[in-house]
GROMACS .gro file of C-alpha atoms in nm:
model
  129
    1UNK     CA    1   0.915  -0.609  -1.853
    2UNK     CA    2   1.315  -0.519  -1.846
    3UNK     CA    3   1.266  -0.372  -2.177
    4UNK     CA    4   0.942  -0.194  -2.112
    5UNK     CA    5   1.055  -0.002  -1.855
    6UNK     CA    6   1.353   0.094  -2.036
    7UNK     CA    7   1.070   0.259  -2.248
    8UNK     CA    8   0.829   0.387  -2.048
    9UNK     CA    9   1.005   0.622  -1.803
   10UNK     CA   10   1.211   0.497  -1.463
   11UNK     CA   11   1.074   0.153  -1.288
   12UNK     CA   12   1.013   0.284  -0.947
   13UNK     CA   13   0.957  -0.126  -0.857
   14UNK     CA   14   0.778  -0.118  -0.529
   15UNK     CA   15   0.760  -0.330  -0.205
   16UNK     CA   16   0.533  -0.359   0.087
   17UNK     CA   17   0.596  -0.287   0.447
   18UNK     CA   18   0.472  -0.364   0.742
   19UNK     CA   19   0.517  -0.310   1.073
   20UNK     CA   20   0.730  -0.531   1.306
   21UNK     CA   21   0.387  -0.669   1.515
   22UNK     CA   22   0.305  -0.797   1.196
   23UNK     CA   23   0.652  -1.019   1.146
   24UNK     CA   24   0.608  -1.318   0.972
   25UNK     CA   25   0.274  -1.309   0.786
   26UNK     CA   26   0.293  -1.219   0.437
   27UNK     CA   27  -0.012  -1.182   0.268
   28UNK     CA   28  -0.095  -1.335  -0.027
   29UNK     CA   29  -0.166  -1.064  -0.354
   30UNK     CA   30  -0.573  -1.153  -0.265
   31UNK     CA   31  -0.532  -1.054   0.054
   32UNK     CA   32  -0.339  -0.718  -0.025
   33UNK     CA   33  -0.594  -0.588  -0.244
   34UNK     CA   34  -0.834  -0.659   0.004
   35UNK     CA   35  -0.619  -0.493   0.287
   36UNK     CA   36  -0.579  -0.189   0.052
   37UNK     CA   37  -0.927  -0.155  -0.111
   38UNK     CA   38  -1.052  -0.113   0.303
   39UNK     CA   39  -1.211  -0.460   0.277
   40UNK     CA   40  -1.001  -0.673   0.536
   41UNK     CA   41  -0.965  -0.458   0.833
   42UNK     CA   42  -0.746  -0.731   1.070
   43UNK     CA   43  -0.478  -0.953   1.109
   44UNK     CA   44  -0.497  -1.278   1.133
   45UNK     CA   45  -0.405  -1.243   1.526
   46UNK     CA   46  -0.736  -0.983   1.503
   47UNK     CA   47  -0.466  -0.700   1.525
   48UNK     CA   48  -0.663  -0.389   1.297
   49UNK     CA   49  -0.506  -0.298   0.986
   50UNK     CA   50  -0.406   0.069   0.967
   51UNK     CA   51  -0.333   0.138   0.563
   52UNK     CA   52  -0.083   0.407   0.485
   53UNK     CA   53  -0.048   0.523   0.130
   54UNK     CA   54   0.103   0.815  -0.058
   55UNK     CA   55  -0.093   1.044  -0.273
   56UNK     CA   56  -0.356   0.877  -0.563
   57UNK     CA   57  -0.171   1.130  -0.787
   58UNK     CA   58   0.137   1.060  -0.731
   59UNK     CA   59   0.352   0.807  -0.982
   60UNK     CA   60   0.424   0.551  -0.689
   61UNK     CA   61   0.113   0.483  -0.569
   62UNK     CA   62  -0.004   0.430  -0.946
   63UNK     CA   63   0.270   0.174  -0.998
   64UNK     CA   64   0.216   0.006  -0.643
   65UNK     CA   65  -0.182  -0.001  -0.738
   66UNK     CA   66  -0.095  -0.144  -1.145
   67UNK     CA   67   0.221  -0.397  -1.019
   68UNK     CA   68   0.188  -0.541  -0.721
   69UNK     CA   69  -0.188  -0.496  -0.644
   70UNK     CA   70  -0.284  -0.527  -1.035
   71UNK     CA   71  -0.619  -0.321  -0.977
   72UNK     CA   72  -0.632   0.032  -1.114
   73UNK     CA   73  -0.582   0.301  -0.931
   74UNK     CA   74  -0.935   0.478  -1.015
   75UNK     CA   75  -1.057   0.159  -0.929
   76UNK     CA   76  -0.936   0.159  -0.572
   77UNK     CA   77  -1.000   0.483  -0.527
   78UNK     CA   78  -1.407   0.455  -0.639
   79UNK     CA   79  -1.433   0.167  -0.368
   80UNK     CA   80  -1.294   0.405  -0.090
   81UNK     CA   81  -1.523   0.676  -0.237
   82UNK     CA   82  -1.782   0.356  -0.203
   83UNK     CA   83  -1.710   0.273   0.135
   84UNK     CA   84  -1.691   0.650   0.282
   85UNK     CA   85  -2.003   0.771   0.112
   86UNK     CA   86  -2.247   0.434   0.219
   87UNK     CA   87  -2.092   0.522   0.577
   88UNK     CA   88  -1.933   0.166   0.603
   89UNK     CA   89  -1.602   0.219   0.595
   90UNK     CA   90  -1.255   0.510   0.518
   91UNK     CA   91  -0.980   0.505   0.313
   92UNK     CA   92  -0.598   0.471   0.427
   93UNK     CA   93  -0.446   0.734   0.567
   94UNK     CA   94  -0.286   0.958   0.315
   95UNK     CA   95   0.106   1.032   0.389
   96UNK     CA   96   0.335   1.325   0.197
   97UNK     CA   97   0.652   1.135   0.091
   98UNK     CA   98   0.802   0.789   0.181
   99UNK     CA   99   0.990   0.894   0.422
  100UNK     CA  100   0.683   0.977   0.595
  101UNK     CA  101   0.541   0.641   0.482
  102UNK     CA  102   0.880   0.490   0.674
  103UNK     CA  103   0.808   0.651   0.978
  104UNK     CA  104   0.383   0.622   0.999
  105UNK     CA  105   0.438   0.247   0.945
  106UNK     CA  106   0.771   0.215   1.240
  107UNK     CA  107   0.538   0.405   1.470
  108UNK     CA  108   0.150   0.240   1.419
  109UNK     CA  109   0.153  -0.155   1.535
  110UNK     CA  110  -0.058  -0.348   1.267
  111UNK     CA  111   0.021  -0.044   0.942
  112UNK     CA  112   0.104  -0.167   0.641
  113UNK     CA  113   0.207   0.040   0.350
  114UNK     CA  114   0.475   0.031   0.037
  115UNK     CA  115   0.787   0.202  -0.046
  116UNK     CA  116   1.034   0.159  -0.396
  117UNK     CA  117   1.308  -0.052  -0.422
  118UNK     CA  118   1.526   0.242  -0.349
  119UNK     CA  119   1.381   0.319   0.015
  120UNK     CA  120   1.375   0.004   0.055
  121UNK     CA  121   1.758  -0.054   0.033
  122UNK     CA  122   1.809   0.275   0.238
  123UNK     CA  123   1.691   0.096   0.529
  124UNK     CA  124   1.426  -0.121   0.601
  125UNK     CA  125   1.085  -0.109   0.820
  126UNK     CA  126   0.909  -0.444   0.915
  127UNK     CA  127   0.906  -0.692   0.678
  128UNK     CA  128   0.911  -0.682   0.333
  129UNK     CA  129   0.664  -0.916   0.134
   0.00000   0.00000   0.00000
């Protein structure tokens, strides 16, 4: 993996972050996929899940989809489109950058998002998953 990062450009390594109201709950990979695809809408305690993402065109979003969710970004986008066009769901909320992501997750109970590992080490928000 390290060699792949060296030869393919900078590795951003991502981590999920959650609001402090979700403290102590670490979703599995399968649950993360369901949460970010907007198929799981509530935490185990019944609190609504608010999902924040960076622009789908951003390198960090694409890396998060591939590395953390093990799904290609365009597949996730198609799932969101299907939910919206069928009237059964909505897309995640898009934020401008990692600073906005950190702020949005801090201020929104039940929320989840992600940061690069460099942003994560510069001051955490909620839990690192």
